[in-house]
Each structure stands twice: as structure tokens, then as C-alpha cells.
Amino acid sequence: MKKLGMGLVGPGFIAAHHLDAVRRLGDVEIIGIAGSSLESAKKRARELDAGRAYASYQELIADPAVQVVHNTTPNHLHKEVSLAALRAGKHVISDKPLASNVQESRELYEAAREAGVAHVVTFNYRSHALVQQARAMIAKGKLGAPVFVHGCYLQDWLTDEQTYSWRLDPKLGGASSALGDIGSHWCDLAEHVTGARITAVLADLHTAVPIRHAPAESTKAFAKSKSAQRREVKITSEDLASVLLRFDNGARGCVTVGQVLPGHKNDLRLEVSGRLASVAWRQEQPNELWIGHHAQPNTLLSRDPALLDPSARGYAHLPAGHPEAWSDAFRNLMADAYAWIRGGGTPETKPAALPTFADGYRNSLLVDAMLKSHAAGGVWQSVEEQLKPKRNEPKQRRGTRE
């Protein structure tokens, strides 16, 4: 099988995980990377053993050896890079959020439909085996009619007021911080697992650390600056959020999101309760699925390929008792992405668990509705389906480039 050539734009924190995942697939060739300058790209290419360095993302996209573009740039560059790749007929795998706002996300969604190529957003939590198990159980009615969907995504990396990141700058990260960064993951997971859509939200947003002492130089996400020179920065985006939810199947829900909560490292939890049973999954304990009952003992399902639904079994690669975690789910997402690419990027060949630009656009609508709800004083806000996108598009096939 001929290897597909991939190029990566934006070699920051997440880039190494993209490269690791595609290396594990075995049928992808890393052609090169592009950064903010040729010098920085050369440095990162050496550090990551990532092929050649390009002077610009335009040069990378123009290379005929690059058939798939991975967009791992800061949020404000997502639209620019992804749109250029789509217009060049390249398949695109973009980090979330799809873009900085609803308008840009809509433009990318429409461009992806017209391009007829594979388009993927890295909502990677979908790709855990037990997440797919929970989805299968709900789809087969084992929980009964869903009643309540709730959970949280809690972190503590922004607890210290001396910590600052481009994610907190609205010009670079967008109007939302915590919701756009990690709340987006939870919302995508909740809709994917339940098969239902959030139709209305009531949001209460808060900035617990309104003033931060940022280093004089720019700071990458999750990085600590050693600079002694500091400047005060007023923070306008939320670092805490509580949101009530209504779903189109009649279920109610709520989610709490925060990044200033000591002790919570990457605490994503999702629970779905139906009339017959409940299921709960926690990202920091990804190999266990809690199943709750009313008139019989609760159970704990360990990740064991032999015990999983056939639709979930392909996402578990090791025998029972051998833990699989975040990087394995990320690899699963890339496996689905490249399977879709090899299948031509058509609706018929898309793996069911794979998130597309339609899901990225959908997610932007959710976050936007939450921002509007809070700005209006904490009132219910409908989630407007501006294009009423279908999840399994694009409209037409242009074919895969090999």
C-alpha cells in the first residue's frame, strides 16, 4: 500500500502527538512541517524528526507530496490555513475548535462540503473504546429513554495568576476560553454518545482570575515562563462556566467547566441516565465504564475486547488488564481519519465515530449560544442551526490524491 504524505502546520504542543499517532499507523509518510518562520520550523523538524521544514504553510500546501494537511496552529489561524488547504484539494485534519467564531466555522464547513475531500476535527475523546461502548448501549436502548446527561471538564493549569497563554487573548484564542478550549470536547462527547442534540442552553460564566501577570514575551499553552519581567493583563474570557442543557430527545442536562480548580488535571466526566440504567465514563480512568441500576447491583465494565459491543471492539487493541489511554484514543482517531482518506472522503466511507467539519461547526454554534445566554443575563438561548448541517457529508466526491 502506497503511503499517504502528510504535512503539519503549527508545530506546538499538540503537534508531537499528531506525529506520534500517524507514525503508529505505519502507512503515512511525514513529509515536513511549517511554523512561524523557516528557522523555527527547522528547529522543530530536527526535534521531532519531522522531515523537511517549509518557509510557510503556503509552501507546504503547494508541495504535491503533501496529500493531507494537519492544522495545529493557534485558533486564530485555523480558518486561514484550513481554507487554503481545502482550496488546494488537500485533505484536512484540524485541531478544535474548528475556527475562532461561528462565521469562520460556517465558512470552513461550506468549503469542506464543496471540496469533496476528507475533513476532520480532533474531538479525540470519541475514540476511546468504552466511549464507543456507551454509545452502542444507548443506541440499542439498554438505558431506556434518556432522562439526564451531566458531567464536567475540570483542570487546574490556569490556577496560578502568573500563568498566561495565548488561549486567554481573544484575538488569538477567540471570545471564549474554558468553554471553547475544553467545554467543546465535553459537548461533542455528550452529543456523540447520546445521539441527541443540545437544543437550548442557559449559561453562567465567570472569570475567577480577572488579572494575570503575563511574561513580557509570548507564552505557549501549558508552558511556564522564566522571564522576570511581567505585565498586567485584564482577562475578559471565562475560566469557569456552569451550563444547563436541553436535548432534542427530551432529556435535560448540565455541565461544569473550569481551568482554575486545584487538583483537577484533566478531569472530564460524562454520565447519561435513562429510565432503565445509567452509564458513566471518566477520562482519567478510561478503562472503566460504570453502569448503574435501580433494583440490582451496579456494575463496572473493564475495557476487555471480548466483552465489548462489536462497534466498540475495534477501538481496543490490547487484552484486558493492559491499560489504553489518551494517546491510544488519539491514534484511533487518526486511524479513522486516514481510513476515510483512503476511501475517498465520501459520506459512505466515513467511520461512524469520526468527527468532521460539520461537527466542528455544530460545536461552534453551541459555544456561541452559551456566550449569548450569559451576555443576556443568564437566560435560555436556542442553539440556532444556521445551515442545519448533516454530520456525514461532503456533498460530492472529488477523489483522493495519491
Short mmCIF file of C-alpha atoms in Angstrom, two decimals:
data_model
loop_
_atom_site.label_atom_id
_atom_site.label_comp_id
_atom_site.label_asym_id
_atom_site.label_seq_id
_atom_site.Cartn_x
_atom_site.Cartn_y
_atom_site.Cartn_z
CA MET A 1 0.00 0.00 0.00
CA LYS A 2 1.38 3.37 -1.01
CA LYS A 3 1.95 5.68 1.94
CA LEU A 4 -0.02 8.90 2.15
CA GLY A 5 2.08 12.03 2.60
CA MET A 6 1.19 14.39 5.43
CA GLY A 7 2.40 17.86 6.31
CA LEU A 8 1.85 19.68 9.60
CA VAL A 9 1.35 23.41 10.13
CA GLY A 10 1.94 24.80 13.63
CA PRO A 11 4.46 22.59 15.45
CA GLY A 12 3.48 23.45 19.04
CA PHE A 13 2.35 21.31 22.00
CA ILE A 14 -0.14 19.07 20.17
CA ALA A 15 1.98 18.61 17.04
CA ALA A 16 4.13 15.89 18.60
CA HIS A 17 1.01 13.86 19.33
CA HIS A 18 -0.22 14.16 15.75
CA LEU A 19 3.14 12.91 14.53
CA ASP A 20 3.25 10.09 17.06
CA ALA A 21 -0.23 8.95 16.08
CA VAL A 22 0.44 8.83 12.34
CA ARG A 23 3.75 7.03 12.91
CA ARG A 24 1.85 4.33 14.78
CA LEU A 25 -0.41 3.81 11.76
CA GLY A 26 2.52 2.69 9.62
CA ASP A 27 1.03 3.77 6.28
CA VAL A 28 1.65 7.52 6.49
CA GLU A 29 4.82 9.39 5.50
CA ILE A 30 5.68 12.60 7.34
CA ILE A 31 6.79 14.97 4.59
CA GLY A 32 7.50 18.05 6.70
CA ILE A 33 6.29 20.89 8.89
CA ALA A 34 5.76 24.64 8.68
CA GLY A 35 5.93 27.08 11.58
CA SER A 36 6.00 30.80 12.22
CA SER A 37 9.32 31.07 10.36
CA LEU A 38 11.72 28.87 8.43
CA GLU A 39 14.16 28.95 11.36
CA SER A 40 11.59 27.79 13.90
CA ALA A 41 10.34 25.12 11.51
CA LYS A 42 13.87 23.79 11.01
CA LYS A 43 14.39 23.64 14.77
CA ARG A 44 11.16 21.75 15.39
CA ALA A 45 11.71 19.46 12.40
CA ARG A 46 15.00 18.37 13.96
CA GLU A 47 13.47 17.97 17.43
CA LEU A 48 10.52 15.96 16.17
CA ASP A 49 12.30 14.14 13.33
CA ALA A 50 9.55 15.50 11.12
CA GLY A 51 11.05 15.63 7.64
CA ARG A 52 11.76 18.90 5.90
CA ALA A 53 11.00 22.44 7.06
CA TYR A 54 8.90 24.79 4.95
CA ALA A 55 9.24 28.57 4.91
CA SER A 56 5.45 29.00 5.07
CA TYR A 57 2.25 26.99 5.22
CA GLN A 58 1.58 28.06 1.62
CA GLU A 59 4.79 26.32 0.54
CA LEU A 60 3.81 23.17 2.44
CA ILE A 61 0.33 23.08 0.91
CA ALA A 62 1.75 23.60 -2.58
CA ASP A 63 4.01 20.54 -2.27
CA PRO A 64 2.43 17.71 -4.34
CA ALA A 65 3.95 15.17 -1.93
CA VAL A 66 1.65 16.50 0.83
CA GLN A 67 -1.82 15.00 0.43
CA VAL A 68 -3.03 15.56 4.00
CA VAL A 69 -2.61 18.81 5.95
CA HIS A 70 -2.67 18.71 9.76
CA ASN A 71 -3.61 22.13 11.12
CA THR A 72 -2.28 22.52 14.69
CA THR A 73 -1.92 26.30 14.67
CA PRO A 74 -3.37 28.64 17.33
CA ASN A 75 -7.12 29.17 16.97
CA HIS A 76 -6.96 32.46 15.08
CA LEU A 77 -5.06 30.78 12.22
CA HIS A 78 -7.35 27.76 11.85
CA LYS A 79 -9.57 29.30 9.18
CA GLU A 80 -6.73 30.73 7.10
CA VAL A 81 -4.69 27.51 6.96
CA SER A 82 -7.59 25.05 6.62
CA LEU A 83 -9.29 27.10 3.92
CA ALA A 84 -6.09 27.29 1.88
CA ALA A 85 -5.62 23.52 2.16
CA LEU A 86 -9.23 22.79 1.14
CA ARG A 87 -8.99 25.09 -1.87
CA ALA A 88 -5.85 23.22 -2.91
CA GLY A 89 -7.80 19.94 -2.79
CA LYS A 90 -5.93 18.60 0.24
CA HIS A 91 -7.50 16.52 2.99
CA VAL A 92 -7.51 18.42 6.29
CA ILE A 93 -7.21 17.30 9.91
CA SER A 94 -7.69 20.31 12.18
CA ASP A 95 -7.42 20.72 15.91
CA LYS A 96 -10.50 22.02 17.68
CA PRO A 97 -12.08 24.50 17.74
CA LEU A 98 -12.70 24.46 14.02
CA ALA A 99 -12.25 28.25 13.93
CA SER A 100 -12.38 31.32 16.18
CA ASN A 101 -16.11 32.00 15.76
CA VAL A 102 -19.34 30.76 14.21
CA GLN A 103 -18.94 32.71 10.98
CA GLU A 104 -15.48 31.30 10.29
CA SER A 105 -16.59 27.78 11.23
CA ARG A 106 -19.52 28.04 8.84
CA GLU A 107 -17.22 29.15 6.03
CA LEU A 108 -14.91 26.19 6.62
CA TYR A 109 -17.82 23.76 6.80
CA GLU A 110 -19.17 25.00 3.48
CA ALA A 111 -15.71 24.92 1.88
CA ALA A 112 -15.19 21.35 3.05
CA ARG A 113 -18.52 20.24 1.55
CA GLU A 114 -17.60 21.83 -1.77
CA ALA A 115 -14.06 20.45 -1.81
CA GLY A 116 -15.17 16.82 -1.63
CA VAL A 117 -12.17 15.82 0.49
CA ALA A 118 -11.86 14.35 3.98
CA HIS A 119 -12.19 16.94 6.75
CA VAL A 120 -11.64 16.02 10.38
CA VAL A 121 -11.71 17.85 13.72
CA THR A 122 -9.77 16.27 16.60
CA PHE A 123 -12.52 15.60 19.13
CA ASN A 124 -10.39 12.65 20.16
CA TYR A 125 -12.30 11.55 23.27
CA ARG A 126 -14.83 9.89 20.98
CA SER A 127 -12.21 7.33 20.07
CA HIS A 128 -11.91 5.60 23.46
CA ALA A 129 -13.23 2.05 23.34
CA LEU A 130 -15.53 2.48 26.34
CA VAL A 131 -16.95 5.73 24.96
CA GLN A 132 -17.98 3.75 21.89
CA GLN A 133 -19.35 1.05 24.20
CA ALA A 134 -21.55 3.60 25.99
CA ARG A 135 -22.74 4.95 22.64
CA ALA A 136 -23.68 1.45 21.48
CA MET A 137 -25.56 0.68 24.69
CA ILE A 138 -27.62 3.87 24.39
CA ALA A 139 -28.33 3.30 20.69
CA LYS A 140 -29.58 -0.23 21.45
CA GLY A 141 -31.93 1.02 24.17
CA LYS A 142 -30.15 -0.62 27.09
CA LEU A 143 -30.54 2.55 29.18
CA GLY A 144 -34.14 3.16 28.19
CA ALA A 145 -35.30 6.65 27.33
CA PRO A 146 -32.53 9.15 28.27
CA VAL A 147 -33.51 11.47 31.11
CA PHE A 148 -30.39 13.31 32.29
CA VAL A 149 -26.97 13.99 30.75
CA HIS A 150 -24.42 15.59 33.04
CA GLY A 151 -20.74 15.89 33.79
CA CYS A 152 -17.77 18.21 33.85
CA TYR A 153 -14.40 19.05 32.39
CA LEU A 154 -12.14 20.45 35.12
CA GLN A 155 -8.46 21.48 35.03
CA ASP A 156 -6.09 23.48 37.22
CA TRP A 157 -3.35 24.66 34.85
CA LEU A 158 -4.58 28.29 34.99
CA THR A 159 -4.93 28.42 38.78
CA ASP A 160 -1.76 30.50 39.25
CA GLU A 161 -2.25 34.14 38.26
CA GLN A 162 1.34 34.10 36.99
CA THR A 163 0.31 31.66 34.27
CA TYR A 164 -0.62 33.13 30.91
CA SER A 165 -1.25 31.69 27.46
CA TRP A 166 -2.32 32.89 24.03
CA ARG A 167 -5.54 30.97 24.70
CA LEU A 168 -6.57 33.83 27.04
CA ASP A 169 -6.14 36.50 24.35
CA PRO A 170 -9.45 36.96 22.46
CA LYS A 171 -7.55 37.98 19.33
CA LEU A 172 -5.71 34.64 19.30
CA GLY A 173 -7.94 32.19 21.19
CA GLY A 174 -11.39 33.60 20.48
CA ALA A 175 -14.06 35.15 22.71
CA SER A 176 -14.38 32.03 24.86
CA SER A 177 -11.59 30.44 26.87
CA ALA A 178 -12.63 27.48 29.04
CA LEU A 179 -15.77 26.64 27.05
CA GLY A 180 -14.04 26.89 23.70
CA ASP A 181 -10.97 25.01 24.85
CA ILE A 182 -12.36 22.10 26.88
CA GLY A 183 -16.12 22.61 27.15
CA SER A 184 -16.20 22.00 23.41
CA HIS A 185 -14.82 18.49 23.99
CA TRP A 186 -17.50 17.69 26.58
CA CYS A 187 -20.36 18.94 24.41
CA ASP A 188 -19.17 16.95 21.41
CA LEU A 189 -18.81 13.86 23.56
CA ALA A 190 -22.29 14.26 25.07
CA GLU A 191 -23.96 14.61 21.68
CA HIS A 192 -21.95 11.80 20.11
CA VAL A 193 -22.58 9.31 22.92
CA THR A 194 -26.29 10.05 23.28
CA GLY A 195 -27.03 10.53 19.59
CA ALA A 196 -29.08 13.56 20.65
CA ARG A 197 -28.55 17.26 20.04
CA ILE A 198 -28.48 20.12 22.51
CA THR A 199 -31.28 22.50 21.52
CA ALA A 200 -31.05 25.19 24.23
CA VAL A 201 -28.60 26.34 26.90
CA LEU A 202 -28.60 28.54 29.99
CA ALA A 203 -25.07 29.60 30.88
CA ASP A 204 -23.43 31.28 33.87
CA LEU A 205 -19.83 32.27 33.08
CA HIS A 206 -17.24 33.66 35.48
CA THR A 207 -13.64 34.88 35.46
CA ALA A 208 -12.10 33.80 38.77
CA VAL A 209 -8.70 35.32 37.90
CA PRO A 210 -9.51 38.68 36.26
CA ILE A 211 -5.94 39.99 36.28
CA ARG A 212 -2.94 37.91 35.25
CA HIS A 213 0.75 38.74 35.33
CA ALA A 214 1.97 37.73 31.92
CA PRO A 215 5.60 37.44 30.84
CA ALA A 216 6.98 40.08 28.54
CA GLU A 217 7.42 37.52 25.75
CA SER A 218 4.66 35.35 24.31
CA THR A 219 3.96 32.06 26.08
CA LYS A 220 2.93 28.75 24.58
CA ALA A 221 0.00 26.89 26.07
CA PHE A 222 0.90 24.90 29.20
CA ALA A 223 4.39 26.44 29.27
CA LYS A 224 5.88 28.27 32.27
CA SER A 225 7.81 31.44 31.54
CA LYS A 226 11.15 32.04 33.28
CA SER A 227 11.10 35.75 32.50
CA ALA A 228 11.33 38.11 35.47
CA GLN A 229 9.63 40.89 33.52
CA ARG A 230 5.86 40.86 33.87
CA ARG A 231 2.91 42.89 32.62
CA GLU A 232 -0.62 43.01 33.95
CA VAL A 233 -3.26 41.64 31.60
CA LYS A 234 -7.00 42.04 32.12
CA ILE A 235 -8.78 38.78 31.32
CA THR A 236 -12.15 39.08 29.58
CA SER A 237 -12.89 35.42 28.88
CA GLU A 238 -14.29 32.84 31.31
CA ASP A 239 -12.23 30.38 33.32
CA LEU A 240 -15.35 28.89 34.98
CA ALA A 241 -18.73 28.00 33.48
CA SER A 242 -21.91 26.23 34.52
CA VAL A 243 -24.46 25.43 31.83
CA LEU A 244 -27.94 23.91 31.91
CA LEU A 245 -28.88 21.94 28.79
CA ARG A 246 -31.96 20.77 26.91
CA PHE A 247 -31.76 17.97 24.34
CA ASP A 248 -33.95 17.24 21.33
CA ASN A 249 -34.96 13.85 22.78
CA GLY A 250 -36.47 15.48 25.86
CA ALA A 251 -33.51 14.85 28.16
CA ARG A 252 -32.18 17.57 30.43
CA GLY A 253 -28.56 18.10 31.38
CA CYS A 254 -25.83 20.23 32.90
CA VAL A 255 -22.08 20.63 32.59
CA THR A 256 -19.45 22.43 34.67
CA VAL A 257 -16.24 23.60 33.05
CA GLY A 258 -13.23 25.18 34.75
CA GLN A 259 -9.47 25.61 34.41
CA VAL A 260 -8.67 27.20 37.80
CA LEU A 261 -9.59 24.28 40.07
CA PRO A 262 -6.63 22.94 42.13
CA GLY A 263 -6.13 19.20 41.92
CA HIS A 264 -8.11 18.64 38.73
CA LYS A 265 -5.63 17.85 35.98
CA ASN A 266 -7.74 16.65 33.05
CA ASP A 267 -10.96 15.65 34.76
CA LEU A 268 -13.52 15.01 32.03
CA ARG A 269 -16.60 13.05 33.15
CA LEU A 270 -19.81 12.16 31.35
CA GLU A 271 -22.85 10.38 32.76
CA VAL A 272 -26.07 9.51 30.95
CA SER A 273 -29.09 8.33 32.92
CA GLY A 274 -32.06 6.64 31.29
CA ARG A 275 -35.25 5.14 32.65
CA LEU A 276 -33.62 1.70 32.89
CA ALA A 277 -29.96 2.33 33.70
CA SER A 278 -27.10 4.84 33.78
CA VAL A 279 -23.60 4.82 32.33
CA ALA A 280 -20.65 6.99 33.40
CA TRP A 281 -17.15 7.39 31.98
CA ARG A 282 -14.19 9.37 33.30
CA GLN A 283 -11.22 10.33 31.12
CA GLU A 284 -8.68 9.88 33.93
CA GLN A 285 -9.93 6.30 34.38
CA PRO A 286 -10.59 5.47 30.73
CA ASN A 287 -10.55 1.68 31.07
CA GLU A 288 -13.67 1.53 33.26
CA LEU A 289 -17.32 2.14 32.44
CA TRP A 290 -19.70 2.43 35.40
CA ILE A 291 -23.18 1.01 34.81
CA GLY A 292 -25.82 1.98 37.36
CA HIS A 293 -29.07 0.14 38.13
CA HIS A 294 -32.12 0.71 40.31
CA ALA A 295 -33.18 -2.71 41.62
CA GLN A 296 -29.97 -4.68 41.08
CA PRO A 297 -26.28 -4.22 41.84
CA ASN A 298 -24.28 -1.64 39.92
CA THR A 299 -21.51 -2.99 37.70
CA LEU A 300 -18.10 -1.84 36.47
CA LEU A 301 -17.20 -2.88 32.94
CA SER A 302 -13.45 -3.05 32.35
CA ARG A 303 -12.11 -2.50 28.87
CA ASP A 304 -11.91 -6.04 27.51
CA PRO A 305 -12.24 -6.55 23.74
CA ALA A 306 -14.07 -9.82 24.35
CA LEU A 307 -16.82 -8.06 26.32
CA LEU A 308 -17.38 -5.02 24.12
CA ASP A 309 -20.05 -4.34 21.53
CA PRO A 310 -18.76 -5.13 18.00
CA SER A 311 -18.88 -1.42 17.13
CA ALA A 312 -16.53 -0.63 20.05
CA ARG A 313 -14.22 -3.63 19.80
CA GLY A 314 -12.04 -2.13 17.07
CA TYR A 315 -11.05 0.73 19.38
CA ALA A 316 -9.47 -1.65 21.93
CA HIS A 317 -6.11 -3.05 20.84
CA LEU A 318 -4.71 -4.71 23.97
CA PRO A 319 -6.01 -7.61 26.06
CA ALA A 320 -7.95 -6.96 29.27
CA GLY A 321 -5.79 -5.57 32.06
CA HIS A 322 -3.44 -3.73 29.69
CA PRO A 323 -4.46 -0.05 30.03
CA GLU A 324 -5.10 2.11 27.00
CA ALA A 325 -5.44 5.86 27.39
CA TRP A 326 -5.30 9.32 25.78
CA SER A 327 -2.61 8.68 23.17
CA ASP A 328 -4.28 5.44 22.12
CA ALA A 329 -7.59 7.24 21.55
CA PHE A 330 -5.73 9.88 19.55
CA ARG A 331 -4.21 7.12 17.44
CA ASN A 332 -7.70 5.63 16.94
CA LEU A 333 -8.97 8.97 15.64
CA MET A 334 -6.09 9.20 13.17
CA ALA A 335 -6.71 5.62 12.04
CA ASP A 336 -10.32 6.51 11.27
CA ALA A 337 -9.24 9.72 9.54
CA TYR A 338 -6.78 8.01 7.24
CA ALA A 339 -9.20 5.17 6.54
CA TRP A 340 -11.67 7.81 5.36
CA ILE A 341 -9.00 9.48 3.24
CA ARG A 342 -8.12 6.20 1.57
CA GLY A 343 -11.82 5.64 0.97
CA GLY A 344 -12.03 8.90 -0.97
CA GLY A 345 -13.51 11.14 1.72
CA THR A 346 -17.09 10.30 0.70
CA PRO A 347 -20.06 10.15 3.10
CA GLU A 348 -20.37 6.41 2.52
CA THR A 349 -16.81 5.67 3.61
CA LYS A 350 -16.66 7.84 6.76
CA PRO A 351 -16.25 5.85 10.01
CA ALA A 352 -19.21 6.48 12.30
CA ALA A 353 -17.13 7.77 15.21
CA LEU A 354 -15.09 10.25 13.17
CA PRO A 355 -15.79 13.97 13.85
CA THR A 356 -15.91 16.18 10.76
CA PHE A 357 -16.06 19.91 10.00
CA ALA A 358 -19.84 19.59 10.34
CA ASP A 359 -19.29 18.60 13.97
CA GLY A 360 -16.80 21.44 14.36
CA TYR A 361 -19.34 23.93 13.04
CA ARG A 362 -22.04 22.41 15.22
CA ASN A 363 -19.75 22.83 18.25
CA SER A 364 -19.15 26.49 17.42
CA LEU A 365 -22.92 27.04 17.46
CA LEU A 366 -23.12 25.53 20.94
CA VAL A 367 -20.35 27.69 22.41
CA ASP A 368 -21.78 30.78 20.73
CA ALA A 369 -25.21 30.07 22.25
CA MET A 370 -23.62 29.77 25.69
CA LEU A 371 -21.85 33.12 25.30
CA LYS A 372 -25.12 34.75 24.18
CA SER A 373 -27.03 33.20 27.09
CA HIS A 374 -24.62 34.64 29.63
CA ALA A 375 -24.41 38.04 27.91
CA ALA A 376 -28.21 38.31 28.06
CA GLY A 377 -28.12 37.91 31.83
CA GLY A 378 -28.45 34.15 32.14
CA VAL A 379 -31.47 33.25 30.03
CA TRP A 380 -32.29 30.24 27.89
CA GLN A 381 -30.76 30.56 24.43
CA SER A 382 -31.74 28.37 21.49
CA VAL A 383 -28.94 26.73 19.53
CA GLU A 384 -29.57 28.01 16.03
CA GLU A 385 -28.88 25.58 13.21
CA GLN A 386 -27.84 28.20 10.69
CA LEU A 387 -27.25 25.66 7.93
CA LYS A 388 -28.90 22.63 9.52
CA PRO A 389 -25.76 20.64 8.63
CA LYS A 390 -25.80 16.90 8.32
CA ARG A 391 -23.00 15.09 10.10
CA ASN A 392 -21.96 12.77 7.28
CA GLU A 393 -21.09 14.95 4.34
CA PRO A 394 -19.37 16.26 1.96
CA LYS A 395 -21.87 16.66 -0.90
CA GLN A 396 -19.73 15.42 -3.74
CA ARG A 397 -16.61 13.45 -4.38
CA ARG A 398 -13.51 14.92 -5.90
CA GLY A 399 -11.41 11.87 -5.18
CA THR A 400 -8.31 11.21 -3.13
CA ARG A 401 -4.91 12.31 -4.34
CA GLU A 402 -2.26 9.63 -4.25
#
